XYZ file of C-alpha atoms in Angstrom:
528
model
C 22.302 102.742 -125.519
C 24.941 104.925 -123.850
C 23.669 108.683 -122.548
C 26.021 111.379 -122.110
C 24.135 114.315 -120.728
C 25.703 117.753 -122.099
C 23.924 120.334 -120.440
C 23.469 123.680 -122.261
C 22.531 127.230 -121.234
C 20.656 130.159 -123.986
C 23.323 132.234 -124.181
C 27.239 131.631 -124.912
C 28.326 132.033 -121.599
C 27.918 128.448 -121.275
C 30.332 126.611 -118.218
C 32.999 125.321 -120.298
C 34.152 121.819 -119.134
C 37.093 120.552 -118.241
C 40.004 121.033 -120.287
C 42.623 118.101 -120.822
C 45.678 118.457 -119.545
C 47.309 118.676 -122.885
C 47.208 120.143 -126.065
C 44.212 122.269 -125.968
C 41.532 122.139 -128.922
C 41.702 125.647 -129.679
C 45.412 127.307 -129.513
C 44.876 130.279 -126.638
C 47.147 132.631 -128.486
C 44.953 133.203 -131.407
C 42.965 136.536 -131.268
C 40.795 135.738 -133.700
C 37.754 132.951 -133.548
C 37.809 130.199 -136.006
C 34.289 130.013 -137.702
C 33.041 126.825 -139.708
C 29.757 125.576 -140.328
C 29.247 121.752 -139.218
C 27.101 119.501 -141.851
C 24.216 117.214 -140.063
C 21.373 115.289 -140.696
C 18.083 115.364 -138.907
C 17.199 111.341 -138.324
C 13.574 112.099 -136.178
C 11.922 115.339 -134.807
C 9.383 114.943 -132.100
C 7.613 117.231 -130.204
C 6.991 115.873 -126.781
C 4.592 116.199 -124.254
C 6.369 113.882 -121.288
C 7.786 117.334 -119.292
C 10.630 115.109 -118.253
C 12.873 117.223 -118.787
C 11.660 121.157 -119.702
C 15.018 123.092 -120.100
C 16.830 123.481 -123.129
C 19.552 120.531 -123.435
C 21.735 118.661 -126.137
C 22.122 115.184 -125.355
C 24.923 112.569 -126.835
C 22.981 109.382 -128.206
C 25.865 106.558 -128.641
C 24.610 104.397 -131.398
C 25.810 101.723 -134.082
C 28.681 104.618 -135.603
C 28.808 108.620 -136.300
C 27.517 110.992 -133.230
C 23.747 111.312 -132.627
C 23.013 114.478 -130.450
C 19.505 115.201 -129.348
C 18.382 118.808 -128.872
C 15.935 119.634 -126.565
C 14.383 122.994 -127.025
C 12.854 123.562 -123.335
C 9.242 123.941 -123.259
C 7.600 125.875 -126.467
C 4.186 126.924 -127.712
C 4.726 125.381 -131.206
C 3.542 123.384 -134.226
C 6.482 122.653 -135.492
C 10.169 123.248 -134.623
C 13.539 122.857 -136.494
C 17.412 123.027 -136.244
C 17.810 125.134 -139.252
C 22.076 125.601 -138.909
C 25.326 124.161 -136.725
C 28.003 125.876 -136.526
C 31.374 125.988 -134.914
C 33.306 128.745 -132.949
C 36.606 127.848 -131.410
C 35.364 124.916 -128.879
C 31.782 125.866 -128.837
C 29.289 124.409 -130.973
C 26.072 126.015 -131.618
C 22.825 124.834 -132.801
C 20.158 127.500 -134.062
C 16.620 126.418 -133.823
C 13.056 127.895 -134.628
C 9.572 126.765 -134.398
C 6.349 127.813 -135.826
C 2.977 128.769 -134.962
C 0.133 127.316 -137.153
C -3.551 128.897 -136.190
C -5.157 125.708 -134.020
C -2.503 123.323 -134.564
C 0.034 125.047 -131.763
C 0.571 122.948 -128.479
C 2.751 123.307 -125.545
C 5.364 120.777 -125.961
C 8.998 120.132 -125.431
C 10.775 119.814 -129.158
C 13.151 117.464 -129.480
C 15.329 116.225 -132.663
C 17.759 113.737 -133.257
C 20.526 114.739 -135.300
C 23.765 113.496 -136.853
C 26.694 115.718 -137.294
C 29.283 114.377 -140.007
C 32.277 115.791 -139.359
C 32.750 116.064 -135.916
C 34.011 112.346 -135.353
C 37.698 113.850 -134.705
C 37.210 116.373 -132.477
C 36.961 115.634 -128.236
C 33.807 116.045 -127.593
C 34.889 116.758 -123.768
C 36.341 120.346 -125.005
C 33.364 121.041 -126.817
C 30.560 123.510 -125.485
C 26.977 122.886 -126.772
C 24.512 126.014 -127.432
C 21.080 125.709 -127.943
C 20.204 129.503 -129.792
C 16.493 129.851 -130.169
C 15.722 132.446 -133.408
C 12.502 132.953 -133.391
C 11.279 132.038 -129.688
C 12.005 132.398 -126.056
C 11.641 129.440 -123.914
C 8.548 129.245 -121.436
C 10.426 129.367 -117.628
C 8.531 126.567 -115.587
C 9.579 127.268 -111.606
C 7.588 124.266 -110.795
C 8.594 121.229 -112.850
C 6.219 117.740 -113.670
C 8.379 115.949 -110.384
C 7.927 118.708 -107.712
C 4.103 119.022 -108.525
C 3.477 115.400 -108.392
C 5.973 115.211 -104.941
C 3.336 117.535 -103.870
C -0.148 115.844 -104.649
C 1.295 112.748 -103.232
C 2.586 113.843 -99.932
C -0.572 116.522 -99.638
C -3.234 113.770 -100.877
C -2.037 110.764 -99.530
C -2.696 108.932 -103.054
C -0.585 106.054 -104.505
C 1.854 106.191 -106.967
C 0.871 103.061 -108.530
C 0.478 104.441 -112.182
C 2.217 106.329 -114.255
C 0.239 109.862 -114.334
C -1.184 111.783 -117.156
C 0.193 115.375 -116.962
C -0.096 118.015 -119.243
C 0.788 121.633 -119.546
C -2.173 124.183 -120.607
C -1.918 127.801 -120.764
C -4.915 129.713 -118.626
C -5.607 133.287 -118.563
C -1.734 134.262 -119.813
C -0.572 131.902 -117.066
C 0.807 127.978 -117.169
C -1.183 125.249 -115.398
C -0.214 121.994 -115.066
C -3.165 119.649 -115.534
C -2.659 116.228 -113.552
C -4.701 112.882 -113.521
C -4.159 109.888 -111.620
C -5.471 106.811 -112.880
C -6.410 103.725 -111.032
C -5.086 105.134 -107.507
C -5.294 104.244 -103.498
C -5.487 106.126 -100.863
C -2.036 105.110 -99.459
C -3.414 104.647 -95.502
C -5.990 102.456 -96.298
C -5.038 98.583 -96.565
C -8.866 98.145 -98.400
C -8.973 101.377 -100.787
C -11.758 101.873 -102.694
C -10.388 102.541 -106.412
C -10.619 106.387 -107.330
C -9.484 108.985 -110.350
C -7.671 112.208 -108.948
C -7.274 115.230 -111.161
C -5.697 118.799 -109.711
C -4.647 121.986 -111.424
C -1.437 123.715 -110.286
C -0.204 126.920 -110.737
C 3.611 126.203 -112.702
C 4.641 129.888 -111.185
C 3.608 129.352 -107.734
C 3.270 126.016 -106.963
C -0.175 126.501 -105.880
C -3.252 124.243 -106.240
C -5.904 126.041 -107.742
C -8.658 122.464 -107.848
C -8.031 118.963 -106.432
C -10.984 116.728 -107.400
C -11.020 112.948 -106.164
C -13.310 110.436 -108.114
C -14.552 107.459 -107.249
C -14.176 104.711 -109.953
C -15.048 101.780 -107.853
C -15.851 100.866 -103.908
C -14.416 97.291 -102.943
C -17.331 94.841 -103.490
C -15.463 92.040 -101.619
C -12.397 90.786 -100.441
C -11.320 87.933 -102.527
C -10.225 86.874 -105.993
C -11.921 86.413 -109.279
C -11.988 82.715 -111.010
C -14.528 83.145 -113.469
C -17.547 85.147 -114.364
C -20.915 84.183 -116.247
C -21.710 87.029 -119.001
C -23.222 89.267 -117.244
C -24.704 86.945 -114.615
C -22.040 86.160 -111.989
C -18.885 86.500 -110.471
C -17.468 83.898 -109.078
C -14.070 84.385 -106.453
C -12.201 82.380 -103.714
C -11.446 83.422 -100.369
C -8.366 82.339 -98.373
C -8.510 82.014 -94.741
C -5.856 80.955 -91.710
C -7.304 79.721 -88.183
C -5.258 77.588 -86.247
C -2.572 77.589 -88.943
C -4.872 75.615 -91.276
C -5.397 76.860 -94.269
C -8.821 76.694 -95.845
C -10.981 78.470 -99.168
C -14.013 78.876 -99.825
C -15.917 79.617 -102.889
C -18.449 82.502 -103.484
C -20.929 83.930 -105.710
C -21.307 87.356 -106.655
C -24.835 88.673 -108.273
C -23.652 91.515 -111.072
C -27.766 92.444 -111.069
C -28.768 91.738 -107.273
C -25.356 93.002 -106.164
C -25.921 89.546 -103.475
C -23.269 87.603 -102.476
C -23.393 84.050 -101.422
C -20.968 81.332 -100.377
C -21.539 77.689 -102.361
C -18.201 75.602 -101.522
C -15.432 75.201 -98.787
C -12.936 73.164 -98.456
C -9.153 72.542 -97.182
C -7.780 71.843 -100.287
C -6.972 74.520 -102.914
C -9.093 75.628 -105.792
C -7.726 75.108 -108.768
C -10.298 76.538 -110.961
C -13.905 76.520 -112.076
C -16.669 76.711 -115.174
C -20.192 77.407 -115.054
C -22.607 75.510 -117.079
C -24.014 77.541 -120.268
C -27.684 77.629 -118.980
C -25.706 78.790 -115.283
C -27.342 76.231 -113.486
C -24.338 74.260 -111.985
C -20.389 75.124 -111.305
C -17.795 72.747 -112.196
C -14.833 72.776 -109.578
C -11.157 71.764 -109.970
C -9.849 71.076 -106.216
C -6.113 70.236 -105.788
C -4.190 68.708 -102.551
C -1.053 69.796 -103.551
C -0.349 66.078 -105.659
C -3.584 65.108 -107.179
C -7.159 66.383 -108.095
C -10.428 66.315 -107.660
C -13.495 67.354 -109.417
C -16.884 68.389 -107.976
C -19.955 70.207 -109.435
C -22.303 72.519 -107.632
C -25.892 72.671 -108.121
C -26.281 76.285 -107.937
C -30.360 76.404 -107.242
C -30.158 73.604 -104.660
C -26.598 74.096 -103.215
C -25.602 70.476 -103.335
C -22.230 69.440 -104.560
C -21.911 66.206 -106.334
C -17.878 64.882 -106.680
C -17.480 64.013 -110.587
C -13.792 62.804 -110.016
C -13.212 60.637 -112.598
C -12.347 56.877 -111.861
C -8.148 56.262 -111.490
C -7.920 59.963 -113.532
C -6.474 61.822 -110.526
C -4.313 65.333 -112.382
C -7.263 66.581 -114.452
C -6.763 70.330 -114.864
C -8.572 71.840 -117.545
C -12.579 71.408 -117.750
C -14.753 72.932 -120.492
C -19.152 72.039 -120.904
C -20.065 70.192 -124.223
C -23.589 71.351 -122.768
C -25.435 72.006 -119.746
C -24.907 68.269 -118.394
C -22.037 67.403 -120.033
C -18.651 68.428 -118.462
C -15.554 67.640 -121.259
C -12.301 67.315 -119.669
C -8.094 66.727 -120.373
C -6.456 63.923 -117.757
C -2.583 64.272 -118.050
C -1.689 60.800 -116.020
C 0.404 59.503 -118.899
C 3.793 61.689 -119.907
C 3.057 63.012 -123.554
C -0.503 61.372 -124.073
C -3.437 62.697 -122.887
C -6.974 61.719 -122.628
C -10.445 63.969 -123.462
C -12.651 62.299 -121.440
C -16.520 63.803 -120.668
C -18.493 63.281 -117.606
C -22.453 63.124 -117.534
C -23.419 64.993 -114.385
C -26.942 64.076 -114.916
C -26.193 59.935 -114.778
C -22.685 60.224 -113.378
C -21.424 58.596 -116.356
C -17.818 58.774 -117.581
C -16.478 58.069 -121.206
C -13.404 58.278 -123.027
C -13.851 59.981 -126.224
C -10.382 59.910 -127.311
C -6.568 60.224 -126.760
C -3.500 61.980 -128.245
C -0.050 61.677 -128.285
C 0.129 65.422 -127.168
C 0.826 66.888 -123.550
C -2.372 68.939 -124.203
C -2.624 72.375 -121.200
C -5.428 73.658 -122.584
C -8.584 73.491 -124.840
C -11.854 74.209 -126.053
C -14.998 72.360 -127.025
C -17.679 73.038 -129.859
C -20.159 70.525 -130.285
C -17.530 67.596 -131.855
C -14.976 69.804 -132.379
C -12.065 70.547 -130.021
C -9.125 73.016 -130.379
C -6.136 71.531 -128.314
C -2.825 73.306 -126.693
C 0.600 71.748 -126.404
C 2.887 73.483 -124.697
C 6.370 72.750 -124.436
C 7.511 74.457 -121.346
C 11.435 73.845 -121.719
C 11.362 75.962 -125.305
C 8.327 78.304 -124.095
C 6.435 77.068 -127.483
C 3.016 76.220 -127.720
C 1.391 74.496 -130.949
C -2.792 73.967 -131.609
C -4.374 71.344 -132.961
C -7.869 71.094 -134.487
C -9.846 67.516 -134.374
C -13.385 67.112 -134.600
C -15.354 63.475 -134.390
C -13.436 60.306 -135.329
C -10.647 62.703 -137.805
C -7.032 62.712 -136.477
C -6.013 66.022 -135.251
C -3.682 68.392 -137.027
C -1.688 71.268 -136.744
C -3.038 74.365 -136.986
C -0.536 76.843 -135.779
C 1.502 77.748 -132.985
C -0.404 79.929 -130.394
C -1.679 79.734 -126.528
C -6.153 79.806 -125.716
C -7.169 78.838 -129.138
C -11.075 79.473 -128.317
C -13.940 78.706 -131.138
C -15.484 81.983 -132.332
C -18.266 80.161 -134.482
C -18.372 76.492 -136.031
C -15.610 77.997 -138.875
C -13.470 80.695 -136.541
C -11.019 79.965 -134.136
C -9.126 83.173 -132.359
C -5.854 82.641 -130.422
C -2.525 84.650 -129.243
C 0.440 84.547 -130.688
C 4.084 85.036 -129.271
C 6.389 87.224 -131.581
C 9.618 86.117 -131.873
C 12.460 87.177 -129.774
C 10.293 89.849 -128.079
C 8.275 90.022 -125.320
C 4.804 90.679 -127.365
C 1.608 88.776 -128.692
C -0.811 89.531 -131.546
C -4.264 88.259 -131.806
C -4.821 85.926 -134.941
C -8.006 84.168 -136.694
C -7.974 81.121 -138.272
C -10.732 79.941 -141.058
C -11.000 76.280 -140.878
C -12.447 76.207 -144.115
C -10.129 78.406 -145.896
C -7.200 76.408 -143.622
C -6.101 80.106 -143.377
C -4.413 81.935 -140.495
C -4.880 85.921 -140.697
C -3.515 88.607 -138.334
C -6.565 90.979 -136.316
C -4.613 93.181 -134.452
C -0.892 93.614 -133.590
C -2.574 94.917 -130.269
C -0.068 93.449 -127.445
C -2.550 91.058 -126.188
C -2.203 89.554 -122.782
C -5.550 88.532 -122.585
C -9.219 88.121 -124.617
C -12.194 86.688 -124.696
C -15.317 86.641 -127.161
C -18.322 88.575 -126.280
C -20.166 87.128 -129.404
C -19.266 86.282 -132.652
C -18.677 90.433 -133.912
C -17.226 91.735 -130.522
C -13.781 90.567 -128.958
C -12.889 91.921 -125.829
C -8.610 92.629 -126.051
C -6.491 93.506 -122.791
C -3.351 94.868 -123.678
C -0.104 96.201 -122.669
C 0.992 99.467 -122.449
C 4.832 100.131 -123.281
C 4.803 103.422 -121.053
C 2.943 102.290 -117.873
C 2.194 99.509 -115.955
C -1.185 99.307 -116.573
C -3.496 98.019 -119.165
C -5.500 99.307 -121.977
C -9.116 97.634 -122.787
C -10.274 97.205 -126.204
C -13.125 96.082 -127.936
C -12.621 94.886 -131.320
C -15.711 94.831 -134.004
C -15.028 92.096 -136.431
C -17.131 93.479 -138.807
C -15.709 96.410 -138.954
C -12.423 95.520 -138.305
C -11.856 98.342 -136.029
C -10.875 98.360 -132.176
C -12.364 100.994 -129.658
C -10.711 101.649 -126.666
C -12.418 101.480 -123.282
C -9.878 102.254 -121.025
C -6.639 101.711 -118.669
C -7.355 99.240 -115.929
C -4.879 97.508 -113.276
C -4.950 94.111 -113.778
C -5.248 91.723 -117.117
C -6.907 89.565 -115.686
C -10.400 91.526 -116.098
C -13.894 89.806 -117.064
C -15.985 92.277 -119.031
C -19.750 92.801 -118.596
C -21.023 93.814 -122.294
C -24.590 94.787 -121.184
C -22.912 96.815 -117.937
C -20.025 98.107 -120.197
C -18.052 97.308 -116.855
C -14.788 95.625 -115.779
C -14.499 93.501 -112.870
C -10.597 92.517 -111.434
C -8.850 91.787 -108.525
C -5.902 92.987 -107.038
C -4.183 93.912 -103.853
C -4.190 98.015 -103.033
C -0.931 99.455 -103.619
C -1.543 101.373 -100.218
C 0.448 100.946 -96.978
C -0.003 97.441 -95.311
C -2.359 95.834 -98.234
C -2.142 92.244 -97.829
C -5.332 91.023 -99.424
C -7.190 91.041 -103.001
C -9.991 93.184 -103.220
C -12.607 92.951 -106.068
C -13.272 96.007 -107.751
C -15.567 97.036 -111.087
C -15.328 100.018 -113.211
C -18.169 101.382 -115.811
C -15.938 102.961 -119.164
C -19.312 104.720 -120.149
C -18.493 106.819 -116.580
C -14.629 106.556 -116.979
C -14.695 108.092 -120.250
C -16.731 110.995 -119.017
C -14.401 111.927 -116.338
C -11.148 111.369 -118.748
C -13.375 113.846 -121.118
C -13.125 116.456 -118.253
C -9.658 116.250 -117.725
């Protein structure tokens, strides 16, 4: 969409623009003004509380054909505002608007509405002057606008920019505050920031800061990143480190009700990815050399790794537990047939259950049953298939992390076509039915237990994330909060988030692991 920016003043002294060179809209030797009253059509009226822009504009909106204009009202204590008449003097075209005041409904917002004007297709709309004329209100005057009061907590605080802000005009003792909160923010000289909350007050006349209070959501519990998590148990995250230009990792455990940490694995090799046994008492390990893999499986009482990798079965990358001994797993060696295979840690046995003709990425495991992914990476589509004992598999529906909610319920994402969105769907396998939950724009999920799904999704306006929980039952979703990262693993029983990412201060390098409570995050968004 085109933007042409016609800025407008209050009164009708407005700076004309440039005339053309030529025949003039309005002939100069006329006396008199030329009245006429211009038909339009209001298409949307919104009454905004972004403070982008707070003085009174009309703006031309180029779209599919006729002229859209949007009129911005400046910043007004309202509850609801209209343009209630156009008109046309000479080359000047003026727009009369008026709001209303409804007891406990009024906000201070900036109106703005989109309207159409149906007979002004002919005339230049370079020669034409655009007045906004308020009839029933007077403008609040804001010397301090939303981008010089956050240029000021940023250079004064030192806090990152990473987010995009929540600011909000409120009206104080006759005077105009703005009220700011930064979300998920650094402090921008330190390379291993803890994770903190900033809210301040400032005075929209002076400019000056009446509070500034700093919160901390989070200390760093470790350097590192997250690769998986036991339910309110463990965290489990990889270190990288460099000495003598050799790269090595090493894996570590992280104790969500000791607050302990302990390393279990090293090695030279990279670490693909890893599962912990249901009853937590080992850790499956995917290590890669850059051409094939390996697996491994760590005792986690005794310490003792025992290598699993399956005989001449050497690009295994996707493990899943039948049960606490049994390790299921997907071998890709052959192009477009792959092989399920499982692998008794307890007698180091290894079995074939069966293959398809499918280039499966990814599945999941319930008792018999299995939910296979196919992805085909050139068309960036992605099919599931259900199969459970000796039964061929079938198609399902196309989706990515089809996961078993119960023996009957399988949850997946969706793409939606030609955008860049996904929606969360169930599928009854005894109905053979496919149902929408939420059209939530899920990035990621997981299942907390068999009522509670735990959504991450994107926002439109920020680059952050909101958190959801979603009650099956009640088909309803609660939000938790905005986090940093979508790749967060949620402790239900600690109501807490734990992510990695690297600080957005000056000369971060390195992933920290951070955790935040939304019980405590929710009271301090309460207080904002």
């Amino acid at each position: 969409m085109k933007k042409g920016i016609l800025y407008v003043s209050l009164m009708l002294t407005l700076t004309a623009c440039s005339p053309k060179s030529n025949t003039p809209l309005v002939d100069s030797s006329l006396s008199t003004n030329v009245t006429s009253d211009i038909e339009y059509k209001v298409e949307k009226t919104i009454l905004s509380k972004g403070f982008q822009s707070i003085s009174p504009a009309v703006e031309l909106m180029e779209k599919d054909r006729g002229q859209y204009f949007l009129v911005k009202f400046g910043v007004v204590e309202c509850s609801t505002a209209s343009v209630d008449s156009i008109s046309r003097v000479n080359n000047e075209v003026n727009i009369y608007t008026s709001v209303k005041k409804e007891w406990g409904k009024k906000d201070i917002v900036v109106p703005q509405i989109l309207i159409k004007l149906e007979d002004i297709d002919d005339l230049p709309l370079k020669d034409l002057k655009f007045n906004v004329i308020p009839s029933n209100y007077k403008p609040i005057q804001i010397k301090f606008d939303r981008a010089q009061v956050l240029n000021k907590i940023y250079t004064q605080f030192k806090y990152t920019a990473n987010t995009m802000p929540v600011v909000s005009l409120i009206k104080e003792n006759s005077e105009y505050i703005w009220n700011v909160r930064l979300n998920n923010t650094f402090l921008k000289n330190n390379p291993s920031s803890p994770l903190f909350m900033f809210k301040a007050k400032i005075n929209s006349d002076s400019g000056d800061i009446l509070n500034a209070q700093p919160i901390l959501l989070s200390e760093t519990i470790d350097q590192g990143k997250i690769i998986d998590y036991a339910k309110d148990s463990f965290i489990a995250y990889v270190q990288r480190e460099e000495n003598d230009n050799i790269s090595s990792e090493s894996l570590w455990l992280y104790d969500l009700n000791s607050f302990e940490k302990r390393k279990i694995y090293s090695t030279n090799n990279s670490i693909f990815s890893v599962e912990f046994s249901p009853d937590l008492k080992k850790l499956a390990i995917i290590e890669y050399n850059g051409k094939l893999t390996d697996l491994y499986v760590v005792n986690l009482d005794s310490n003792l790794t025992q290598k699993i990798t399956p005989m001449d079965r050497r690009h295994t990358w996707n493990i899943k537990w039948q049960n606490n001994h049994i390790l299921c797993a997907v071998n890709n060696d052959d192009q477009k047939v792959s092989s399920i295979i499982t692998l008794d840690t307890l007698n180091n046995e290894e079995m074939v259950l069966f293959k398809v003709n499918l280039n499966i990425t990814n599945f999941d495991v319930n008792g018999d049953a299995f939910v296979l992914e196919e992805s085909d990476f050139t068309k960036d589509i992605s099919s599931l298939y259900f199969k459970k004992s000796d039964d061929k598999s079938r198609k399902i529906s196309s989706g990515i992390e089809g996961k078993f909610i119960d023996d009957n319920r399988l949850i997946y994402r969706k793409k939606v076509e030609k955008e860049d969105k996904y929606e969360l769907y169930i599928y009854d396998l005894k109905k053979n039915e496919e149902t929408l939950l939420t059209d939530i724009d899920t990035r990621e999920f997981s299942i907390v237990n068999k009522d509670t799904i735990f959504i991450v999704g994107k926002n439109n306006t920020s680059t952050d994330y909101s958190i959801y929980l979603y009650n099956l039952k009640k088909d309803e979703s609660e939000l938790l909060g905005q986090v940093l990262d979508k790749n967060i693993y949620y402790s239900h029983n600690l109501n807490t988030g734990f992510f990695s990412v690297v600080p957005s201060s000056d000369n971060a390098d390195s992933q920290f692991i951070y955790g935040i409570n939304f019980d405590e995050l929710n009271e301090y968004e309460k207080d904002s």
